[in-house]
mmCIF file of C-alpha atoms in Angstrom:
data_model
loop_
_atom_site.group_PDB
_atom_site.id
_atom_site.type_symbol
_atom_site.label_atom_id
_atom_site.label_comp_id
_atom_site.label_asym_id
_atom_site.label_seq_id
_atom_site.Cartn_x
_atom_site.Cartn_y
_atom_site.Cartn_z
ATOM 1 C CA UNK A 7 8.476 -27.262 17.645
ATOM 2 C CA UNK A 8 5.651 -24.940 16.203
ATOM 3 C CA UNK A 9 4.897 -26.045 12.596
ATOM 4 C CA UNK A 10 5.955 -23.561 10.067
ATOM 5 C CA UNK A 11 8.092 -21.504 12.438
ATOM 6 C CA UNK A 12 11.065 -23.933 13.069
ATOM 7 C CA UNK A 13 11.839 -22.131 16.315
ATOM 8 C CA UNK A 14 12.082 -23.477 19.834
ATOM 9 C CA UNK A 15 9.338 -22.541 22.192
ATOM 10 C CA UNK A 16 10.604 -22.636 25.828
ATOM 11 C CA UNK A 17 8.228 -23.601 28.474
ATOM 12 C CA UNK A 18 8.678 -22.196 32.125
ATOM 13 C CA UNK A 19 11.495 -23.501 34.171
ATOM 14 C CA UNK A 20 10.873 -27.305 34.839
ATOM 15 C CA UNK A 21 10.871 -28.685 38.377
ATOM 16 C CA UNK A 22 13.976 -30.642 39.167
ATOM 17 C CA UNK A 23 13.505 -34.350 38.095
ATOM 18 C CA UNK A 24 15.577 -37.534 38.571
ATOM 19 C CA UNK A 25 16.732 -37.809 35.017
ATOM 20 C CA UNK A 26 14.369 -36.321 32.473
ATOM 21 C CA UNK A 27 11.871 -33.576 32.126
ATOM 22 C CA UNK A 28 10.185 -35.115 29.027
ATOM 23 C CA UNK A 29 7.701 -37.748 28.678
ATOM 24 C CA UNK A 30 8.267 -41.160 27.076
ATOM 25 C CA UNK A 31 6.017 -40.332 24.162
ATOM 26 C CA UNK A 32 8.113 -37.113 23.268
ATOM 27 C CA UNK A 33 11.246 -39.179 23.598
ATOM 28 C CA UNK A 34 9.771 -41.688 21.101
ATOM 29 C CA UNK A 35 8.921 -38.985 18.522
ATOM 30 C CA UNK A 36 12.341 -37.504 18.819
ATOM 31 C CA UNK A 37 13.845 -40.802 18.070
ATOM 32 C CA UNK A 38 11.634 -41.170 15.024
ATOM 33 C CA UNK A 39 12.684 -37.601 13.811
ATOM 34 C CA UNK A 40 16.340 -38.240 13.627
ATOM 35 C CA UNK A 41 18.209 -36.523 10.903
ATOM 36 C CA UNK A 42 19.772 -38.314 8.007
ATOM 37 C CA UNK A 43 23.160 -39.613 8.562
ATOM 38 C CA UNK A 44 25.722 -37.882 6.316
ATOM 39 C CA UNK A 45 29.428 -38.702 5.964
ATOM 40 C CA UNK A 46 31.983 -36.442 7.265
ATOM 41 C CA UNK A 47 33.855 -36.498 3.972
ATOM 42 C CA UNK A 48 30.756 -34.804 2.240
ATOM 43 C CA UNK A 49 30.209 -32.405 5.043
ATOM 44 C CA UNK A 50 33.888 -31.251 5.270
ATOM 45 C CA UNK A 51 35.004 -31.321 1.693
ATOM 46 C CA UNK A 52 35.292 -27.631 1.488
ATOM 47 C CA UNK A 53 36.248 -26.763 4.978
ATOM 48 C CA UNK A 54 39.648 -24.956 5.077
ATOM 49 C CA UNK A 55 40.934 -23.192 8.109
ATOM 50 C CA UNK A 56 44.493 -22.461 6.721
ATOM 51 C CA UNK A 57 45.376 -20.468 3.711
ATOM 52 C CA UNK A 58 48.489 -18.939 2.211
ATOM 53 C CA UNK A 59 47.794 -15.942 -0.002
ATOM 54 C CA UNK A 60 49.952 -13.826 -2.077
ATOM 55 C CA UNK A 61 48.543 -10.286 -2.458
ATOM 56 C CA UNK A 62 49.644 -7.618 -4.842
ATOM 57 C CA UNK A 63 48.399 -4.144 -5.119
ATOM 58 C CA UNK A 64 47.480 -2.638 -8.527
ATOM 59 C CA UNK A 65 50.188 -0.679 -10.354
ATOM 60 C CA UNK A 66 49.757 3.027 -10.743
ATOM 61 C CA UNK A 67 49.085 4.370 -14.091
ATOM 62 C CA UNK A 68 51.785 6.263 -15.817
ATOM 63 C CA UNK A 69 51.748 10.110 -16.239
ATOM 64 C CA UNK A 70 50.675 11.694 -19.503
ATOM 65 C CA UNK A 71 53.086 13.348 -21.852
ATOM 66 C CA UNK A 72 51.516 15.770 -24.231
ATOM 67 C CA UNK A 73 51.416 19.528 -25.234
ATOM 68 C CA UNK A 74 48.374 21.547 -25.832
ATOM 69 C CA UNK A 75 48.085 22.854 -29.528
ATOM 70 C CA UNK A 76 45.220 24.237 -31.426
ATOM 71 C CA UNK A 77 44.833 26.812 -34.103
ATOM 72 C CA UNK A 78 46.275 30.213 -33.242
ATOM 73 C CA UNK A 79 47.551 28.580 -30.001
ATOM 74 C CA UNK A 80 50.550 26.482 -31.172
ATOM 75 C CA UNK A 81 52.498 26.744 -28.034
ATOM 76 C CA UNK A 82 49.903 25.893 -25.475
ATOM 77 C CA UNK A 83 52.256 24.338 -22.887
ATOM 78 C CA UNK A 84 52.240 20.832 -21.371
ATOM 79 C CA UNK A 85 48.998 19.166 -20.560
ATOM 80 C CA UNK A 86 49.762 15.669 -19.733
ATOM 81 C CA UNK A 87 47.837 14.516 -16.681
ATOM 82 C CA UNK A 88 48.684 12.353 -13.686
ATOM 83 C CA UNK A 89 48.129 8.700 -13.707
ATOM 84 C CA UNK A 90 45.344 7.010 -11.614
ATOM 85 C CA UNK A 91 46.410 5.106 -8.388
ATOM 86 C CA UNK A 92 46.413 1.323 -8.366
ATOM 87 C CA UNK A 93 43.670 -0.666 -6.391
ATOM 88 C CA UNK A 94 44.067 -2.118 -3.009
ATOM 89 C CA UNK A 95 43.537 -5.714 -1.976
ATOM 90 C CA UNK A 96 41.094 -5.600 1.124
ATOM 91 C CA UNK A 97 40.267 -8.527 3.369
ATOM 92 C CA UNK A 98 36.722 -8.196 4.597
ATOM 93 C CA UNK A 99 35.021 -10.350 7.357
ATOM 94 C CA UNK A 100 31.704 -11.687 6.353
ATOM 95 C CA UNK A 101 29.396 -13.613 8.527
ATOM 96 C CA UNK A 102 28.132 -15.728 5.704
ATOM 97 C CA UNK A 103 31.471 -17.212 5.058
ATOM 98 C CA UNK A 104 32.202 -20.304 7.086
ATOM 99 C CA UNK A 105 35.409 -21.501 5.571
ATOM 100 C CA UNK A 106 38.553 -20.197 3.853
ATOM 101 C CA UNK A 107 37.821 -22.682 0.950
ATOM 102 C CA UNK A 108 36.772 -19.903 -1.387
ATOM 103 C CA UNK A 109 39.957 -17.864 -0.708
ATOM 104 C CA UNK A 110 42.397 -18.103 -3.635
ATOM 105 C CA UNK A 111 46.229 -18.273 -3.407
ATOM 106 C CA UNK A 112 46.556 -15.088 -5.304
ATOM 107 C CA UNK A 113 44.959 -11.564 -5.624
ATOM 108 C CA UNK A 114 45.919 -8.489 -7.392
ATOM 109 C CA UNK A 115 44.366 -5.137 -7.456
ATOM 110 C CA UNK A 116 43.294 -3.416 -10.734
ATOM 111 C CA UNK A 117 45.831 -1.218 -12.217
ATOM 112 C CA UNK A 118 45.367 2.720 -12.572
ATOM 113 C CA UNK A 119 44.809 4.271 -15.858
ATOM 114 C CA UNK A 120 47.340 6.402 -17.710
ATOM 115 C CA UNK A 121 47.145 10.131 -17.680
ATOM 116 C CA UNK A 122 45.631 11.699 -20.715
ATOM 117 C CA UNK A 123 45.752 14.940 -22.798
ATOM 118 C CA UNK A 124 44.201 18.133 -21.690
ATOM 119 C CA UNK A 125 45.219 17.706 -18.049
ATOM 120 C CA UNK A 126 42.967 14.609 -17.801
ATOM 121 C CA UNK A 127 43.844 12.391 -14.720
ATOM 122 C CA UNK A 128 43.791 8.603 -15.303
ATOM 123 C CA UNK A 129 41.066 6.589 -13.257
ATOM 124 C CA UNK A 130 42.065 4.940 -10.155
ATOM 125 C CA UNK A 131 42.129 1.093 -10.160
ATOM 126 C CA UNK A 132 39.266 -0.597 -8.411
ATOM 127 C CA UNK A 133 39.995 -2.268 -5.091
ATOM 128 C CA UNK A 134 39.630 -6.024 -4.741
ATOM 129 C CA UNK A 135 37.637 -7.213 -1.705
ATOM 130 C CA UNK A 136 38.210 -10.802 -0.415
ATOM 131 C CA UNK A 137 35.551 -12.044 1.854
ATOM 132 C CA UNK A 138 36.849 -14.189 4.762
ATOM 133 C CA UNK A 139 34.970 -15.724 7.646
ATOM 134 C CA UNK A 140 34.490 -13.966 10.967
ATOM 135 C CA UNK A 141 37.287 -14.951 13.276
ATOM 136 C CA UNK A 142 40.053 -14.981 10.676
ATOM 137 C CA UNK A 143 43.598 -14.104 11.894
ATOM 138 C CA UNK A 144 45.921 -12.494 9.385
ATOM 139 C CA UNK A 145 49.699 -13.208 9.951
ATOM 140 C CA UNK A 146 52.946 -12.235 8.241
ATOM 141 C CA UNK A 147 56.202 -13.816 9.071
ATOM 142 C CA UNK A 148 54.545 -15.470 11.970
ATOM 143 C CA UNK A 149 53.190 -12.226 13.585
ATOM 144 C CA UNK A 150 49.468 -11.363 13.872
ATOM 145 C CA UNK A 151 48.922 -8.166 11.840
ATOM 146 C CA UNK A 152 45.039 -8.315 11.825
ATOM 147 C CA UNK A 153 42.121 -9.976 13.676
ATOM 148 C CA UNK A 154 38.896 -9.783 11.802
ATOM 149 C CA UNK A 155 36.529 -10.745 14.598
ATOM 150 C CA UNK A 156 33.530 -8.513 13.728
ATOM 151 C CA UNK A 157 31.270 -8.701 10.808
ATOM 152 C CA UNK A 158 32.151 -6.103 8.205
ATOM 153 C CA UNK A 159 35.568 -5.412 9.629
ATOM 154 C CA UNK A 160 38.221 -4.756 6.796
ATOM 155 C CA UNK A 161 41.958 -4.894 6.592
ATOM 156 C CA UNK A 162 44.062 -3.565 3.733
ATOM 157 C CA UNK A 163 46.298 -6.436 2.842
ATOM 158 C CA UNK A 164 48.048 -4.705 -0.116
ATOM 159 C CA UNK A 165 48.188 -1.005 -1.072
ATOM 160 C CA UNK A 166 48.054 -0.010 -4.718
ATOM 161 C CA UNK A 167 50.735 1.974 -6.134
ATOM 162 C CA UNK A 168 50.597 5.576 -6.584
ATOM 163 C CA UNK A 169 49.978 7.038 -10.116
ATOM 164 C CA UNK A 170 52.792 8.705 -12.028
ATOM 165 C CA UNK A 171 53.144 12.486 -12.642
ATOM 166 C CA UNK A 172 52.318 13.890 -16.048
ATOM 167 C CA UNK A 173 54.585 16.570 -17.710
ATOM 168 C CA UNK A 174 52.150 19.261 -16.531
ATOM 169 C CA UNK A 175 53.168 18.615 -13.070
ATOM 170 C CA UNK A 176 56.846 19.608 -13.766
ATOM 171 C CA UNK A 177 55.765 23.008 -15.223
ATOM 172 C CA UNK A 178 57.735 25.901 -13.718
ATOM 173 C CA UNK A 179 59.146 29.360 -14.545
ATOM 174 C CA UNK A 180 62.487 27.843 -15.278
ATOM 175 C CA UNK A 181 61.014 25.066 -17.414
ATOM 176 C CA UNK A 182 58.102 26.238 -19.594
ATOM 177 C CA UNK A 183 58.092 23.093 -21.728
ATOM 178 C CA UNK A 184 58.948 20.037 -19.530
ATOM 179 C CA UNK A 185 59.206 16.740 -21.215
ATOM 180 C CA UNK A 186 59.602 14.861 -18.004
ATOM 181 C CA UNK A 187 56.926 12.466 -16.833
ATOM 182 C CA UNK A 188 57.129 9.569 -14.283
ATOM 183 C CA UNK A 189 55.684 6.014 -14.482
ATOM 184 C CA UNK A 190 53.279 4.593 -11.928
ATOM 185 C CA UNK A 191 54.655 2.862 -8.949
ATOM 186 C CA UNK A 192 54.092 -0.816 -8.363
ATOM 187 C CA UNK A 193 51.697 -1.966 -5.864
ATOM 188 C CA UNK A 194 52.602 -3.454 -2.451
ATOM 189 C CA UNK A 195 53.466 -7.176 -2.478
ATOM 190 C CA UNK A 196 52.986 -9.464 0.541
ATOM 191 C CA UNK A 197 52.563 -13.140 1.472
ATOM 192 C CA UNK A 198 50.028 -13.563 4.211
ATOM 193 C CA UNK A 199 48.886 -16.568 6.126
ATOM 194 C CA UNK A 200 45.201 -16.768 7.026
ATOM 195 C CA UNK A 201 44.104 -18.772 9.977
ATOM 196 C CA UNK A 202 40.495 -19.334 11.051
ATOM 197 C CA UNK A 203 39.319 -19.661 14.444
ATOM 198 C CA UNK A 204 35.710 -20.572 14.775
ATOM 199 C CA UNK A 205 33.585 -17.881 16.501
ATOM 200 C CA UNK A 206 30.884 -19.252 18.573
ATOM 201 C CA UNK A 207 29.103 -18.553 21.886
ATOM 202 C CA UNK A 208 29.360 -22.142 23.288
ATOM 203 C CA UNK A 209 31.870 -24.833 22.509
ATOM 204 C CA UNK A 210 31.153 -28.568 22.963
ATOM 205 C CA UNK A 211 34.347 -30.032 24.425
ATOM 206 C CA UNK A 212 34.713 -33.840 24.976
ATOM 207 C CA UNK A 213 36.601 -36.959 24.096
ATOM 208 C CA UNK A 214 35.787 -39.051 20.980
ATOM 209 C CA UNK A 215 32.517 -40.718 20.929
ATOM 210 C CA UNK A 216 31.197 -38.637 23.906
ATOM 211 C CA UNK A 217 28.187 -37.721 21.669
ATOM 212 C CA UNK A 218 28.985 -34.005 20.743
ATOM 213 C CA UNK A 219 27.913 -34.390 17.286
ATOM 214 C CA UNK A 220 24.759 -36.181 18.147
ATOM 215 C CA UNK A 221 23.974 -33.393 20.776
ATOM 216 C CA UNK A 222 24.509 -30.741 18.223
ATOM 217 C CA UNK A 223 22.203 -32.454 15.754
ATOM 218 C CA UNK A 224 19.529 -32.685 18.505
ATOM 219 C CA UNK A 225 19.479 -28.937 19.476
ATOM 220 C CA UNK A 226 20.121 -27.455 16.113
ATOM 221 C CA UNK A 227 19.846 -27.763 12.446
ATOM 222 C CA UNK A 228 23.403 -28.645 11.986
ATOM 223 C CA UNK A 229 24.253 -32.110 10.516
ATOM 224 C CA UNK A 230 27.755 -33.296 11.603
ATOM 225 C CA UNK A 231 28.412 -36.809 10.802
ATOM 226 C CA UNK A 232 27.582 -39.348 13.498
ATOM 227 C CA UNK A 233 29.117 -42.902 13.611
ATOM 228 C CA UNK A 234 30.325 -45.560 16.123
ATOM 229 C CA UNK A 235 34.048 -44.881 15.676
ATOM 230 C CA UNK A 236 36.305 -42.344 17.201
ATOM 231 C CA UNK A 237 37.362 -39.056 15.493
ATOM 232 C CA UNK A 238 34.122 -39.019 13.353
ATOM 233 C CA UNK A 239 34.125 -35.259 13.249
ATOM 234 C CA UNK A 240 37.203 -34.014 11.551
ATOM 235 C CA UNK A 241 36.393 -30.327 11.432
ATOM 236 C CA UNK A 242 34.418 -27.893 13.554
ATOM 237 C CA UNK A 243 30.709 -27.516 13.004
ATOM 238 C CA UNK A 244 28.624 -24.584 14.121
ATOM 239 C CA UNK A 245 24.793 -24.974 14.967
ATOM 240 C CA UNK A 246 22.373 -22.349 15.778
ATOM 241 C CA UNK A 247 19.910 -22.588 18.729
ATOM 242 C CA UNK A 248 16.809 -20.529 18.016
ATOM 243 C CA UNK A 249 14.801 -19.034 20.943
ATOM 244 C CA UNK A 250 11.309 -17.647 20.853
ATOM 245 C CA UNK A 251 12.475 -14.026 21.330
ATOM 246 C CA UNK A 252 14.471 -14.512 18.093
ATOM 247 C CA UNK A 253 17.808 -14.762 19.971
ATOM 248 C CA UNK A 254 20.285 -17.107 18.419
ATOM 249 C CA UNK A 255 23.149 -18.925 20.220
ATOM 250 C CA UNK A 256 25.807 -20.473 18.202
ATOM 251 C CA UNK A 257 27.237 -23.710 19.537
ATOM 252 C CA UNK A 258 30.346 -25.167 17.977
ATOM 253 C CA UNK A 259 31.156 -28.997 17.838
ATOM 254 C CA UNK A 260 34.958 -29.153 18.378
ATOM 255 C CA UNK A 261 36.529 -32.409 17.115
ATOM 256 C CA UNK A 262 37.284 -34.814 19.971
ATOM 257 C CA UNK A 263 40.403 -34.311 22.174
ATOM 258 C CA UNK A 264 42.578 -36.961 23.671
ATOM 259 C CA UNK A 265 45.363 -36.889 26.321
ATOM 260 C CA UNK A 266 48.247 -35.040 24.958
ATOM 261 C CA UNK A 267 46.167 -32.963 22.677
ATOM 262 C CA UNK A 268 48.329 -29.865 23.723
ATOM 263 C CA UNK A 269 51.382 -31.683 22.440
ATOM 264 C CA UNK A 270 49.649 -32.146 19.032
ATOM 265 C CA UNK A 271 48.644 -35.693 19.491
ATOM 266 C CA UNK A 272 45.446 -36.962 17.846
ATOM 267 C CA UNK A 273 43.932 -34.015 15.981
ATOM 268 C CA UNK A 274 45.907 -31.990 18.317
ATOM 269 C CA UNK A 275 46.328 -28.203 18.405
ATOM 270 C CA UNK A 276 44.788 -27.867 14.952
ATOM 271 C CA UNK A 277 41.467 -27.618 16.623
ATOM 272 C CA UNK A 278 42.335 -26.523 20.141
ATOM 273 C CA UNK A 279 42.554 -22.981 18.721
ATOM 274 C CA UNK A 280 38.916 -23.032 17.750
ATOM 275 C CA UNK A 281 37.937 -23.209 21.542
ATOM 276 C CA UNK A 282 39.775 -19.908 22.156
ATOM 277 C CA UNK A 283 36.720 -17.879 20.456
ATOM 278 C CA UNK A 284 34.062 -19.686 22.594
ATOM 279 C CA UNK A 285 32.676 -17.487 25.352
ATOM 280 C CA UNK A 286 31.438 -20.484 27.437
ATOM 281 C CA UNK A 287 32.175 -24.238 27.392
ATOM 282 C CA UNK A 288 29.914 -27.296 27.445
ATOM 283 C CA UNK A 289 31.913 -30.244 28.528
ATOM 284 C CA UNK A 290 30.338 -33.492 27.231
ATOM 285 C CA UNK A 291 31.041 -36.472 29.390
ATOM 286 C CA UNK A 292 30.086 -40.086 28.567
ATOM 287 C CA UNK A 293 28.326 -41.245 31.653
ATOM 288 C CA UNK A 294 28.476 -45.012 30.439
ATOM 289 C CA UNK A 295 32.284 -45.304 31.129
ATOM 290 C CA UNK A 296 33.696 -46.108 34.436
ATOM 291 C CA UNK A 297 34.751 -43.033 36.476
ATOM 292 C CA UNK A 298 33.396 -40.326 34.104
ATOM 293 C CA UNK A 299 34.753 -37.481 36.235
ATOM 294 C CA UNK A 300 38.197 -38.411 35.094
ATOM 295 C CA UNK A 301 37.227 -37.226 31.594
ATOM 296 C CA UNK A 302 36.520 -33.775 33.021
ATOM 297 C CA UNK A 303 39.844 -33.611 34.757
ATOM 298 C CA UNK A 304 41.736 -34.553 31.578
ATOM 299 C CA UNK A 305 39.818 -32.223 29.428
ATOM 300 C CA UNK A 306 40.432 -29.207 31.693
ATOM 301 C CA UNK A 307 44.144 -30.211 31.980
ATOM 302 C CA UNK A 308 44.511 -30.234 28.117
ATOM 303 C CA UNK A 309 42.796 -26.838 27.815
ATOM 304 C CA UNK A 310 44.952 -25.239 30.603
ATOM 305 C CA UNK A 311 48.092 -26.511 29.036
ATOM 306 C CA UNK A 312 47.210 -25.170 25.810
ATOM 307 C CA UNK A 313 46.315 -21.679 27.063
ATOM 308 C CA UNK A 314 46.327 -20.605 30.584
ATOM 309 C CA UNK A 315 42.908 -19.667 31.899
ATOM 310 C CA UNK A 316 41.039 -21.395 29.091
ATOM 311 C CA UNK A 317 39.574 -23.999 31.485
ATOM 312 C CA UNK A 318 38.325 -21.302 33.751
ATOM 313 C CA UNK A 319 35.649 -19.971 31.476
ATOM 314 C CA UNK A 320 31.913 -20.306 32.363
ATOM 315 C CA UNK A 321 30.838 -23.955 31.757
ATOM 316 C CA UNK A 322 28.495 -26.626 32.521
ATOM 317 C CA UNK A 323 28.965 -30.400 32.523
ATOM 318 C CA UNK A 324 26.772 -32.351 30.198
ATOM 319 C CA UNK A 325 26.359 -35.999 31.246
ATOM 320 C CA UNK A 326 25.367 -37.792 27.881
ATOM 321 C CA UNK A 327 23.843 -41.225 27.313
ATOM 322 C CA UNK A 328 21.482 -41.183 30.224
ATOM 323 C CA UNK A 329 19.342 -43.662 28.544
ATOM 324 C CA UNK A 330 21.857 -46.417 29.398
ATOM 325 C CA UNK A 331 21.546 -48.398 32.660
ATOM 326 C CA UNK A 332 25.224 -47.827 33.607
ATOM 327 C CA UNK A 333 24.836 -44.045 33.139
ATOM 328 C CA UNK A 334 22.143 -43.916 35.662
ATOM 329 C CA UNK A 335 24.426 -45.656 38.295
ATOM 330 C CA UNK A 336 27.437 -43.258 37.387
ATOM 331 C CA UNK A 337 25.400 -40.014 37.560
ATOM 332 C CA UNK A 338 25.234 -39.631 41.330
ATOM 333 C CA UNK A 339 28.947 -40.552 41.686
ATOM 334 C CA UNK A 340 29.831 -37.809 39.079
ATOM 335 C CA UNK A 341 27.847 -35.078 40.989
ATOM 336 C CA UNK A 342 29.689 -36.159 44.258
ATOM 337 C CA UNK A 343 33.182 -35.804 42.559
ATOM 338 C CA UNK A 344 32.778 -32.367 40.856
ATOM 339 C CA UNK A 345 31.522 -28.954 41.809
ATOM 340 C CA UNK A 346 30.139 -27.812 38.439
ATOM 341 C CA UNK A 347 26.522 -28.198 37.539
ATOM 342 C CA UNK A 348 25.712 -31.337 35.754
ATOM 343 C CA UNK A 349 22.956 -31.783 33.166
ATOM 344 C CA UNK A 350 22.139 -35.379 32.523
ATOM 345 C CA UNK A 351 20.515 -35.939 29.066
ATOM 346 C CA UNK A 352 20.419 -38.242 26.149
ATOM 347 C CA UNK A 353 21.265 -36.796 22.719
ATOM 348 C CA UNK A 354 19.878 -40.048 21.085
ATOM 349 C CA UNK A 355 16.395 -39.917 22.701
ATOM 350 C CA UNK A 356 16.061 -36.182 23.556
ATOM 351 C CA UNK A 357 15.684 -36.827 27.220
ATOM 352 C CA UNK A 358 16.084 -33.628 29.255
ATOM 353 C CA UNK A 359 17.137 -31.400 26.460
ATOM 354 C CA UNK A 360 14.801 -28.669 27.820
ATOM 355 C CA UNK A 361 17.157 -28.089 30.911
ATOM 356 C CA UNK A 362 20.070 -27.592 28.449
ATOM 357 C CA UNK A 363 18.272 -25.200 26.350
ATOM 358 C CA UNK A 364 17.405 -23.100 29.573
ATOM 359 C CA UNK A 365 20.709 -23.162 31.106
ATOM 360 C CA UNK A 366 22.406 -22.317 27.719
ATOM 361 C CA UNK A 367 20.204 -19.313 27.489
ATOM 362 C CA UNK A 368 21.301 -18.305 31.109
ATOM 363 C CA UNK A 369 24.924 -18.514 30.090
ATOM 364 C CA UNK A 370 24.221 -16.459 26.951
ATOM 365 C CA UNK A 371 22.281 -13.841 28.821
ATOM 366 C CA UNK A 372 25.258 -13.544 31.339
ATOM 367 C CA UNK A 373 27.700 -13.032 28.525
ATOM 368 C CA UNK A 374 25.734 -10.454 26.894
ATOM 369 C CA UNK A 375 25.214 -8.406 30.225
ATOM 370 C CA UNK A 376 29.064 -8.659 30.885
ATOM 371 C CA UNK A 377 30.117 -7.335 27.496
ATOM 372 C CA UNK A 378 27.595 -4.541 27.628
ATOM 373 C CA UNK A 379 28.866 -3.536 31.064
ATOM 374 C CA UNK A 380 32.341 -3.324 29.651
ATOM 375 C CA UNK A 381 31.145 -1.064 26.891
ATOM 376 C CA UNK A 382 31.721 -3.760 24.118
ATOM 377 C CA UNK A 383 29.114 -5.089 21.678
ATOM 378 C CA UNK A 384 28.438 -8.875 22.175
ATOM 379 C CA UNK A 385 28.821 -11.112 19.235
ATOM 380 C CA UNK A 386 25.306 -11.712 17.512
ATOM 381 C CA UNK A 387 24.381 -14.447 15.101
#
């Protein structure tokens, strides 16, 4: 790390090594620079990925009712202006928002003003903008009506009512002194369900206690809780990996999955949906357990059962806890059983993190080129 810059400086591609590309001194320093352990309760107190919102558009202003009158022009005719339109309620995707916790349960647009004398129109009501995280799905009666997947994207959740007509509007040759005027229309009223799907380039997928949170803390500034019990991570965390050319790769720590997760067991489907937004996957496998390749098979099965084709996305297998003796024995057995590339590292000591950084950038560059070839803009952080 360069002092004062806080950006990762990548060296040329290292030569293949047995287990690690870093020296023992660097590993020791990484162990001493471990981040402070925080509780998941403090970290996720304000994380909300579901919200039921009632939105009501502003009511239109009523039409004016008046007749023009001045000295020597007593019968000047009707001059009541139209009322202003009510304000809309607009959902806007904002990259700075990471949760739906700040979204309230009720929003209403501002009302339009009433029409005035001398054909003065009432002012339109101001629209209410509600900031939501990028990746928010808007549902109504179980159907998806909007997918805010890009920064700055907007969706009109409730339209404001039209303003009423003043008596000037009803002037005609047959009716030279109309007294009719209409009130403003009420705004649109809807009940929407907001659902957040975390948007990230890479997703860390693994069983509980595989070391996903420790790995995310090692490669980014994110500080998910780390403890020696299962389901330490209760909500997704996103960390940003910085590169020397100022590119940023977002990595999401998905809460641990178990067998039957697609049937809503454990944390279940509540967090499987967060994997849908990830462009490529990082399978984190605990090398210290017997037959670690079984973990990979179970993880792919759960993903495939949840959504067909999800397990076929570009991926790499990360063999964690290589600092343990049993892990060094299981590593060659894992490589024999699977066809995917295996990166053996230790999130605790920092061994071989450089290989992960380099391969992560390769996956990101491939994703960017693929999106550009399709004429689409890749997601940037």
